[in-house]
XYZ file of C-alpha atoms in Angstrom:
675
model
C 4.038 20.097 0.907
C 6.060 18.988 -2.086
C 3.895 20.604 -4.696
C 4.164 24.144 -3.308
C 0.761 25.179 -4.590
C 1.252 28.886 -4.075
C -2.178 28.627 -2.480
C -4.652 31.353 -3.235
C -4.512 34.641 -5.052
C -7.952 36.146 -5.013
C -8.144 38.121 -1.797
C -4.969 40.213 -2.006
C -5.070 40.500 -5.762
C -8.489 42.051 -5.655
C -7.588 44.132 -2.628
C -4.260 45.581 -3.443
C -1.342 43.191 -3.044
C -0.729 41.062 -6.116
C -0.600 40.969 -9.858
C -3.834 39.249 -10.763
C -6.284 42.196 -10.967
C -7.301 42.737 -14.569
C -5.916 44.800 -16.184
C -2.423 44.455 -14.721
C -1.952 48.227 -14.732
C -4.556 48.317 -12.005
C -2.353 46.025 -9.924
C 0.539 48.429 -10.075
C -1.717 51.256 -9.027
C -2.965 49.314 -6.046
C 0.554 48.287 -5.037
C 1.532 51.934 -5.011
C -1.252 52.773 -2.573
C 0.121 53.582 0.942
C -2.650 51.624 2.658
C -4.123 48.429 1.266
C -7.752 47.462 1.649
C -6.618 43.980 2.672
C -5.559 45.210 6.095
C -7.808 48.149 6.871
C -7.309 49.097 10.510
C -4.126 47.044 10.845
C -1.007 48.809 12.074
C 2.536 47.554 12.237
C 2.125 46.272 15.790
C 1.645 42.557 16.490
C 0.173 40.241 19.058
C 2.430 39.275 21.958
C 3.767 35.768 22.116
C 4.929 33.499 24.881
C 8.557 32.365 24.807
C 10.095 30.302 23.514
C 8.772 31.162 20.094
C 7.811 28.288 17.840
C 9.177 29.979 14.705
C 11.948 32.332 13.743
C 10.810 35.025 11.338
C 12.778 36.599 8.527
C 11.982 39.680 6.455
C 12.914 38.744 2.890
C 13.503 42.334 1.826
C 12.285 43.923 -1.369
C 13.187 44.793 -4.934
C 12.039 48.320 -4.138
C 8.454 48.307 -2.904
C 5.626 46.206 -1.474
C 6.458 42.494 -1.465
C 4.546 39.227 -0.953
C 5.934 35.685 -0.718
C 3.677 33.168 -2.447
C 5.540 29.843 -2.557
C 8.269 28.038 -0.641
C 10.004 24.729 -1.266
C 11.464 22.244 1.197
C 14.892 23.865 1.344
C 13.389 27.290 2.012
C 13.734 28.866 -1.406
C 10.910 31.380 -1.886
C 9.103 32.994 -4.785
C 6.522 35.748 -4.980
C 6.248 39.271 -6.299
C 7.739 42.611 -5.366
C 7.444 46.121 -6.660
C 10.609 47.359 -8.377
C 11.491 50.838 -9.560
C 12.370 50.640 -13.237
C 14.245 52.950 -15.599
C 11.350 55.369 -16.124
C 11.012 55.765 -12.360
C 7.775 53.878 -12.008
C 7.205 50.905 -9.713
C 6.475 47.712 -11.574
C 5.565 44.288 -10.193
C 8.265 41.630 -10.637
C 8.477 37.928 -9.879
C 11.318 37.178 -7.499
C 13.326 34.292 -6.177
C 14.921 34.347 -2.725
C 17.391 31.773 -1.417
C 18.902 33.349 1.670
C 20.669 36.231 -0.044
C 19.517 39.301 -1.950
C 16.150 38.997 -3.675
C 16.542 38.078 -7.365
C 14.376 39.681 -10.047
C 13.275 36.867 -12.388
C 12.466 39.283 -15.197
C 9.490 39.243 -17.552
C 8.333 37.814 -20.872
C 8.765 41.194 -22.550
C 6.173 43.235 -20.716
C 6.678 45.459 -17.682
C 5.367 43.129 -14.958
C 5.536 39.566 -13.669
C 4.562 37.629 -10.536
C 5.803 34.401 -8.981
C 3.250 31.898 -7.689
C 4.703 28.444 -7.022
C 8.049 26.678 -6.656
C 9.053 23.015 -6.437
C 12.039 21.345 -4.797
C 13.993 21.512 -8.054
C 13.772 25.314 -7.816
C 11.476 25.669 -10.826
C 9.247 28.724 -10.454
C 5.891 29.333 -12.111
C 3.787 32.449 -12.366
C 2.728 34.885 -15.039
C 4.021 37.917 -16.899
C 2.723 40.566 -19.240
C 4.116 40.046 -22.719
C 3.975 43.657 -23.875
C 3.635 47.158 -22.526
C 1.075 47.829 -25.252
C -1.634 45.473 -23.972
C -2.714 43.639 -20.856
C -2.210 40.117 -22.136
C -0.369 37.777 -19.777
C 1.304 34.400 -20.182
C 1.965 31.698 -17.682
C 5.678 31.066 -17.316
C 8.148 28.495 -16.055
C 11.424 29.983 -14.798
C 14.513 27.841 -14.134
C 18.281 28.065 -14.094
C 20.044 27.703 -17.425
C 23.436 26.125 -18.074
C 25.194 29.453 -17.496
C 23.643 29.955 -14.073
C 21.168 32.549 -15.228
C 17.394 32.335 -15.247
C 15.404 31.343 -18.315
C 11.708 32.207 -18.406
C 9.614 29.999 -20.700
C 6.152 31.142 -21.825
C 3.574 28.351 -21.595
C 1.049 29.744 -24.090
C -2.742 29.594 -23.863
C -5.555 27.281 -24.771
C -7.183 28.023 -28.140
C -9.743 30.825 -27.924
C -8.234 32.511 -24.859
C -5.984 35.566 -24.739
C -4.069 35.184 -21.457
C -2.820 32.592 -19.000
C -1.440 32.312 -15.445
C 0.409 29.457 -13.735
C -0.362 28.935 -10.065
C 1.489 25.786 -8.941
C 4.080 23.199 -9.961
C 4.633 19.747 -8.482
C 7.764 17.626 -8.040
C 7.538 16.094 -11.511
C 7.128 19.448 -13.218
C 3.356 19.379 -13.848
C 1.990 22.913 -13.872
C -1.554 24.014 -13.014
C -3.199 27.352 -13.686
C -5.781 29.097 -15.783
C -6.133 30.456 -19.288
C -8.737 33.173 -19.763
C -10.094 36.089 -21.722
C -12.263 37.667 -19.034
C -13.686 37.053 -15.572
C -16.454 34.974 -17.155
C -14.407 33.135 -19.764
C -11.570 30.877 -18.670
C -10.373 27.311 -18.213
C -8.211 25.513 -15.707
C -5.237 23.877 -17.390
C -2.420 21.394 -16.910
C 0.910 21.859 -18.654
C 4.604 21.020 -18.378
C 7.904 21.620 -20.066
C 8.565 19.368 -23.065
C 12.179 19.521 -24.203
C 13.059 23.168 -24.604
C 9.469 24.273 -24.984
C 6.069 23.868 -23.374
C 3.838 20.859 -23.863
C 0.324 21.579 -25.166
C -2.000 22.758 -22.420
C -4.661 20.324 -21.245
C -8.123 21.796 -20.715
C -9.496 20.481 -17.376
C -13.037 21.492 -18.276
C -15.807 22.803 -16.038
C -18.136 21.244 -13.476
C -21.363 21.905 -15.395
C -20.815 21.869 -19.172
C -23.236 24.157 -20.961
C -23.626 26.324 -17.871
C -20.213 27.019 -16.359
C -18.093 29.309 -18.513
C -15.108 29.664 -16.228
C -12.682 27.486 -14.263
C -9.252 27.999 -12.731
C -6.718 25.764 -10.994
C -4.849 26.791 -7.861
C -2.860 23.811 -6.625
C -1.540 20.426 -7.716
C -0.091 17.572 -5.658
C 2.615 15.107 -6.620
C -0.011 12.629 -7.847
C -1.247 15.150 -10.414
C -4.521 15.918 -8.619
C -5.611 19.502 -9.218
C -7.975 21.754 -7.256
C -9.598 25.071 -8.059
C -13.049 26.467 -8.790
C -15.591 26.359 -11.612
C -18.636 28.514 -12.282
C -20.131 31.248 -14.413
C -17.738 33.885 -13.044
C -14.342 33.842 -11.351
C -16.020 35.280 -8.240
C -18.968 32.857 -8.276
C -17.823 29.255 -8.433
C -17.677 25.903 -6.676
C -14.515 24.206 -5.506
C -13.461 21.243 -7.625
C -11.044 18.332 -7.615
C -9.610 17.077 -10.901
C -8.286 13.534 -10.600
C -7.642 10.739 -13.111
C -9.257 12.635 -15.951
C -12.480 13.555 -14.130
C -13.586 16.776 -12.446
C -15.970 16.775 -9.476
C -17.475 19.433 -7.247
C -16.656 19.564 -3.537
C -19.753 21.438 -2.392
C -20.292 24.569 -0.328
C -20.343 25.182 3.429
C -23.804 25.738 4.957
C -24.779 29.394 4.879
C -22.360 30.237 2.065
C -22.973 30.725 -1.657
C -19.706 29.755 -3.329
C -16.469 27.906 -2.676
C -12.889 27.768 -3.929
C -10.227 25.094 -3.376
C -6.739 26.524 -2.955
C -4.452 23.777 -1.662
C -4.112 19.972 -1.718
C -1.628 17.575 -0.125
C -0.394 14.240 -1.450
C -2.997 12.282 0.520
C -5.799 14.239 -1.155
C -6.817 16.567 1.699
C -8.047 19.860 0.283
C -8.321 23.344 1.768
C -9.849 26.588 0.600
C -12.733 28.784 1.561
C -16.492 28.953 1.072
C -17.859 32.468 0.789
C -20.843 34.721 0.259
C -18.906 37.730 -1.003
C -15.417 37.772 -2.429
C -15.411 41.544 -2.768
C -16.084 41.973 0.958
C -13.975 38.929 1.877
C -16.819 37.220 3.696
C -16.377 33.473 4.015
C -14.880 30.639 6.026
C -11.871 28.398 5.614
C -12.610 24.736 4.965
C -10.880 21.384 5.030
C -12.243 18.761 2.648
C -11.444 15.217 3.716
C -13.214 11.884 3.371
C -15.923 13.390 1.167
C -16.896 16.053 3.749
C -16.253 19.803 3.852
C -15.388 21.026 7.358
C -15.581 24.621 8.555
C -12.236 25.465 10.217
C -13.639 28.516 11.962
C -11.744 31.771 12.477
C -9.388 33.271 15.047
C -11.036 34.526 18.253
C -12.931 37.747 17.574
C -12.827 37.287 13.793
C -15.727 36.574 11.471
C -14.034 35.360 8.331
C -11.163 33.137 7.256
C -9.502 31.688 4.178
C -7.303 28.555 4.029
C -4.609 28.729 1.379
C -2.348 25.682 1.761
C -1.927 22.397 3.611
C 1.195 20.324 4.231
C 1.561 16.541 4.360
C 0.958 16.501 8.121
C -2.383 18.278 7.942
C -1.146 21.727 8.997
C -3.190 24.448 7.304
C -2.215 28.095 6.803
C -4.137 31.119 5.637
C -5.665 34.308 6.937
C -8.363 35.241 9.436
C -10.235 38.565 9.183
C -12.376 40.621 11.546
C -15.417 42.712 10.675
C -13.270 45.817 10.346
C -11.033 44.299 7.694
C -8.000 43.560 9.865
C -6.129 40.398 8.878
C -4.015 37.919 10.828
C -2.097 34.955 9.445
C -3.119 31.659 11.027
C -1.887 28.107 11.494
C -4.541 25.401 11.931
C -3.282 22.209 13.513
C -4.895 19.348 15.446
C -8.297 21.004 15.312
C -7.145 24.399 16.590
C -6.583 27.681 14.744
C -3.729 29.778 16.149
C -2.585 33.314 15.316
C 0.873 32.938 13.750
C 1.838 36.223 15.396
C 1.631 34.411 18.723
C 4.177 31.829 17.555
C 7.037 34.177 16.611
C 9.335 36.194 18.906
C 7.561 39.025 20.677
C 10.300 41.443 19.626
C 9.741 40.808 15.919
C 9.035 44.025 14.018
C 6.724 42.196 11.610
C 2.969 41.798 11.932
C 1.934 38.732 9.927
C -1.092 39.435 7.762
C -1.452 36.350 5.619
C 0.147 32.926 5.110
C 0.196 31.751 1.499
C 2.168 28.519 1.561
C 3.676 25.948 3.894
C 6.548 23.760 2.715
C 7.372 20.156 3.468
C 9.979 21.350 5.986
C 7.322 23.324 7.878
C 8.499 26.685 6.539
C 5.715 29.226 6.010
C 5.659 32.287 3.765
C 3.286 35.172 3.313
C 2.862 38.901 3.727
C 3.391 41.149 6.755
C 3.602 44.786 7.823
C 6.998 46.011 8.915
C 7.491 48.794 11.489
C 7.105 51.414 8.795
C 3.786 49.992 7.707
C 5.227 48.604 4.483
C 4.063 45.246 3.123
C 6.936 42.778 3.181
C 7.407 39.089 2.423
C 8.362 36.892 5.355
C 9.666 33.390 5.955
C 8.920 31.428 9.142
C 11.237 28.563 10.070
C 10.279 26.159 12.872
C 12.456 26.261 15.996
C 12.710 22.507 16.033
C 15.032 20.850 18.543
C 12.963 17.691 18.860
C 13.961 14.548 17.027
C 11.246 12.717 15.110
C 9.957 9.344 16.245
C 9.361 6.280 14.125
C 6.755 3.597 14.702
C 7.409 0.209 13.134
C 4.693 -2.283 12.278
C 4.587 -5.657 10.592
C 1.891 -7.182 8.450
C 0.772 -9.814 9.035
C 1.595 -9.661 12.717
C 3.531 -12.487 14.403
C 1.858 -15.235 16.390
C 2.012 -15.499 20.163
C 5.441 -17.129 19.914
C 6.767 -14.196 17.859
C 7.000 -15.999 14.522
C 5.522 -15.421 11.071
C 4.944 -18.151 8.510
C 4.434 -15.931 5.464
C 6.359 -13.013 3.986
C 6.253 -9.908 6.154
C 5.847 -6.242 5.187
C 7.566 -3.889 7.632
C 6.080 -0.385 7.665
C 8.051 2.505 9.131
C 6.014 5.631 9.935
C 7.847 8.656 11.299
C 6.313 11.782 12.798
C 7.885 15.030 13.927
C 6.390 17.102 16.702
C 8.929 19.893 16.361
C 7.351 21.377 13.255
C 10.086 20.927 10.634
C 8.612 17.601 9.527
C 10.378 14.372 8.659
C 13.018 14.641 5.963
C 13.675 10.933 5.604
C 14.042 7.513 7.175
C 17.276 5.528 7.195
C 17.149 1.766 7.609
C 19.238 -1.363 7.216
C 18.857 -5.035 8.086
C 21.073 -7.852 9.279
C 20.624 -11.563 9.817
C 18.680 -13.790 7.475
C 18.001 -10.981 4.981
C 20.818 -8.409 5.008
C 19.940 -4.967 3.608
C 22.566 -2.301 3.099
C 21.845 1.036 4.727
C 19.612 3.281 2.674
C 17.671 6.512 3.177
C 14.245 7.260 1.741
C 12.637 10.679 1.600
C 9.487 11.421 3.530
C 7.926 10.067 6.671
C 6.985 6.554 5.642
C 8.428 3.564 3.855
C 7.957 -0.185 3.576
C 10.284 -3.128 3.151
C 9.546 -6.774 2.467
C 11.104 -9.578 4.503
C 11.080 -12.880 2.620
C 14.118 -14.753 3.955
C 13.501 -17.413 6.571
C 15.186 -16.983 9.921
C 15.690 -13.903 12.101
C 16.139 -10.509 10.409
C 16.826 -7.430 12.509
C 15.802 -4.102 10.969
C 17.580 -1.006 12.291
C 15.900 2.328 11.550
C 15.826 6.007 12.478
C 14.269 9.212 11.155
C 15.686 12.679 10.587
C 13.768 15.943 10.295
C 14.454 18.946 8.119
C 16.011 20.769 11.064
C 18.708 18.078 11.272
C 17.381 16.346 14.396
C 17.811 12.563 14.244
C 16.295 9.959 16.509
C 18.376 7.263 18.136
C 18.395 4.098 16.010
C 15.769 1.527 16.888
C 15.495 -2.143 15.990
C 12.760 -4.548 15.038
C 13.341 -8.287 14.736
C 11.267 -10.311 12.285
C 11.320 -14.086 12.717
C 10.124 -15.871 9.605
C 9.605 -19.611 9.123
C 7.684 -20.598 5.997
C 8.789 -24.252 5.926
C 6.739 -26.995 7.534
C 8.464 -29.468 9.868
C 9.788 -32.765 8.517
C 8.126 -36.002 9.592
C 9.990 -39.299 9.173
C 8.084 -42.551 9.802
C 10.292 -45.648 9.828
C 7.812 -48.148 11.254
C 5.340 -49.155 10.016
C 6.865 -49.013 6.560
C 4.563 -47.716 3.854
C 2.918 -50.657 2.045
C 4.422 -53.291 4.369
C 2.553 -56.344 5.698
C 2.772 -57.541 9.266
C 1.543 -60.776 10.829
C -1.607 -60.817 12.836
C -0.869 -60.436 16.537
C 2.792 -59.701 15.964
C 4.678 -57.287 18.194
C 5.686 -54.197 16.182
C 7.221 -51.082 17.727
C 6.391 -47.686 16.165
C 9.344 -45.664 14.933
C 9.017 -42.013 13.887
C 10.591 -38.590 14.466
C 9.920 -34.902 13.629
C 12.458 -32.170 12.925
C 12.409 -28.452 11.991
C 15.261 -26.259 10.847
C 13.448 -22.992 11.561
C 11.352 -22.064 14.562
C 11.494 -25.536 16.128
C 9.059 -28.395 16.632
C 6.258 -27.800 19.113
C 4.369 -31.065 18.578
C 5.028 -34.468 16.992
C 2.241 -36.966 17.538
C 1.108 -40.272 16.071
C -1.644 -42.744 17.089
C 0.754 -44.054 19.705
C 3.999 -42.661 21.122
C 7.234 -43.388 19.335
C 8.350 -46.875 20.434
C 4.842 -48.008 21.391
C 3.191 -51.151 20.026
C 1.459 -50.748 16.686
C -2.007 -52.252 16.286
C -1.826 -55.780 14.797
C -4.843 -57.200 16.620
C -7.016 -57.496 13.522
C -6.396 -58.121 9.871
C -6.866 -55.594 7.088
C -5.413 -52.359 5.695
C -4.553 -49.770 8.323
C -3.238 -46.195 8.352
C -0.565 -44.832 10.642
C -0.342 -40.995 10.537
C 2.026 -38.664 12.364
C 1.344 -34.903 12.580
C 3.846 -32.181 13.459
C 3.750 -28.408 14.044
C 6.409 -25.750 14.616
C 6.541 -22.483 16.566
C 5.522 -20.494 13.502
C 2.349 -22.532 13.086
C 3.467 -24.529 10.062
C 2.032 -28.063 10.086
C 3.017 -31.265 8.344
C 1.917 -34.895 8.389
C 3.197 -38.210 7.102
C 0.856 -41.162 6.583
C 1.817 -44.797 5.958
C -0.589 -47.548 4.959
C 0.244 -51.046 6.136
C -1.521 -54.391 6.165
C -2.072 -56.876 8.979
C -2.372 -60.385 7.509
C -2.834 -63.952 8.655
C 0.210 -66.089 9.152
C -0.526 -68.180 6.077
C 2.035 -70.968 5.781
C 1.023 -72.255 2.350
C -1.208 -75.130 1.281
C -0.798 -78.486 3.002
C -0.759 -81.920 1.387
C -2.257 -83.180 -0.772
C -2.173 -79.810 -2.618
C 1.207 -78.550 -3.724
C 1.916 -74.837 -3.746
C 2.721 -72.864 -6.947
C 5.688 -74.212 -8.825
C 4.029 -77.625 -8.998
C 1.119 -78.486 -11.283
C -1.353 -80.619 -9.284
C -2.960 -83.357 -11.388
C -6.458 -84.436 -10.373
C -9.415 -86.347 -11.783
C -12.002 -83.990 -13.252
C -15.231 -84.116 -11.220
C -13.547 -85.152 -7.975
C -13.551 -83.148 -4.755
C -10.150 -81.855 -3.647
C -9.410 -81.145 0.042
C -7.619 -77.777 0.255
C -5.833 -77.434 3.605
C -3.985 -74.465 5.109
C -3.107 -72.958 8.461
C -3.517 -69.402 9.866
C -1.643 -69.825 13.152
C -4.677 -70.529 15.226
C -8.420 -70.431 15.020
C -9.390 -67.223 13.258
C -13.023 -68.234 12.840
C -14.756 -69.557 9.768
C -15.296 -66.168 8.163
C -11.774 -65.883 6.787
C -12.545 -65.932 3.067
C -13.048 -62.726 1.139
C -16.470 -62.396 -0.432
C -16.797 -64.490 -3.596
C -13.840 -66.754 -2.826
C -12.438 -69.371 -3.273
C -12.814 -69.318 -7.051
C -10.979 -70.872 -9.981
C -9.968 -69.690 -13.404
C -8.677 -71.433 -16.501
C -4.967 -71.217 -17.265
C -2.783 -72.584 -20.049
C -1.210 -75.965 -19.635
C 2.153 -75.124 -21.239
C 3.876 -74.664 -17.891
C 7.162 -76.478 -17.457
C 6.385 -76.958 -13.772
C 6.583 -80.510 -12.458
C 3.314 -82.404 -12.181
C 2.230 -84.098 -8.927
C -0.838 -86.290 -8.677
C -3.464 -85.505 -6.062
C -3.676 -88.790 -4.241
C -6.219 -87.802 -1.631
C -9.724 -86.861 -2.594
C -12.998 -86.704 -0.736
C -16.543 -87.466 -1.546
C -18.274 -85.020 -3.755
C -20.965 -84.457 -1.133
C -18.579 -82.715 1.252
C -17.946 -78.984 0.959
C -17.545 -75.782 3.031
C -14.815 -74.641 5.407
C -13.848 -76.411 8.625
C -11.181 -75.957 11.280
C -9.375 -78.803 13.019
C -7.994 -77.481 16.322
C -5.924 -80.578 16.883
C -4.019 -80.176 13.647
C -4.469 -76.378 13.673
C -5.619 -76.621 10.070
C -8.399 -75.219 7.950
C -9.927 -77.491 5.342
C -12.006 -76.521 2.354
C -13.425 -79.069 -0.125
C -13.130 -77.860 -3.676
C -15.683 -79.513 -5.934
C -14.348 -79.812 -9.449
C -16.272 -80.372 -12.680
C -16.007 -83.265 -15.104
C -16.160 -80.710 -17.873
C -12.701 -79.543 -16.895
C -11.148 -82.748 -18.216
C -8.105 -82.009 -20.343
C -7.757 -78.416 -19.048
C -5.705 -76.590 -16.476
C -7.119 -74.274 -13.827
C -5.903 -72.140 -10.962
C -7.605 -72.157 -7.588
C -7.529 -68.745 -5.913
C -8.088 -68.607 -2.172
C -8.442 -64.930 -1.164
C -8.668 -64.203 2.543
C -10.366 -61.314 4.256
C -6.940 -59.864 5.121
C -6.611 -58.969 1.439
C -4.063 -61.657 0.563
C -4.629 -64.164 -2.251
C -3.080 -67.653 -2.411
C -2.991 -69.815 -5.524
C -2.558 -73.430 -6.557
C -2.459 -74.730 -10.157
C -4.201 -77.925 -11.380
C -4.249 -80.139 -14.486
C -7.469 -82.156 -14.930
C -7.552 -85.600 -16.485
């Protein structure tokens, strides 16, 4: 859980273990008490566990008195609060940082006490501190290393009109969530962050019911900046809320309960907390809010009550379960089952785990426990993880049955870790059509885009926070976005072929990617093309490749009569035929056989006037026919068609062109001068 929300505060603070009871002096008094109300009836003993234990457990020590761990980051650095004996001999509460060595006192903002609440992976700690020994006012703080290696504590201020503030959680980008308040009925949840060397102005997150609610507080924030907490008329009587994208909304209440409080949120927006009837008597049930529904997580066997404090990115929830007599046990909820954390640590451990406040992205858990002497101590659980993670690879869109894609592919790598330490990162590279240098991304999921045509092999593996790495795996993506090429040689586009002629089809298909799967025209390559009738025709060839890309090439060609030109007495173009106006001119031509008498296009033959300035030679029409003859005839003996063109006397002294258009689409012309 990258944001390290620090989870909840209410239960132990109001029952003897933290620094949030108002006034703070009361906290110190409670911490000094030999027995805390939180764990009435609980001794230092612990439940037995079966070996091998799932977690190792470590006592983090103390600054001098009772100690609680409240936040842990991925590397296992911990923050919380511990009693410390100061110069006047009294025990005062101090925020601490622990990183495997002695516990470090983070100091205060000038007052006698402080408490740590949350920590991010950069090691920045947030919490709160009294600012003076003369009053009970507190300020939220951000503590971080300075250039000299020491710790600098920055006060974050308050919202206008409020006297104190507390920071509860900090996310990876340094956003801080908490509350600013004056009393248990007057407060506001806030967002803040460091700005340069100082704090940015606090942002008021508002309340659920303006005009009614007078109090809100924030407990956790995820890396997207979503904040959860509670809002109501009193800090002990509220409804859980989610603040996201500038809006605050209520999450509801479990059936049979009166109030609710959200205490943890992961980066996918799953929320945990508890819904309760009485905070003072710690009567309520842990919940998981997901998909718009609040789910009761139950309690450990024999217990009546529970509280969920934090959730990690894999849906593991931690918190505390409580019986009717007030005895607490820390729990882990996973895959629908709540388990006593005491059953998951070595049986010989001297610690009895009372509460779990936070769970880090590496599966580490922190909280409070009794040691053998009955003292409250902070603990750290580390998963005993010897199992390598596993990565599932998927592609979108998926390939076809032949294993090819014809559009860009998104490869998704999703890694999971069953050993408990969670996935630290995924390493991947690619070779082939789209080489990708090796790179590692944090977290359990990543995507890459394959856009290069050809075969690309992606090699990938995941590593968990315990150092276990899976064996590299491969995924091959075959991408062909280019349609096949179709080449049609015969018939040539726009060409004309003689009626009845023998013409062999010539075409071919090729593909430089996945390969041609089909290449088909009206007839096979080399077959005889249709020339049995005249007119415009289309010859189309279609092709497809293994990836499903398709292409086609279409040629239009004409089948025409074998027109050999006009026969005598009419001369073909290039000669100007001279004829007596008003006479009938026999127009003769051949079409290589009897093609029937319906060979003229509609509306033809026809003539049109032309200029007489042509330099073409003039040839007299010596053969004419009687004006009564007309129409089209065919002479099989001569294999000739004859059409009688009736001219007009009015054409005397002009030139005209006779146009004979056939139903094959061709037009044939002869030019005439009339005398």
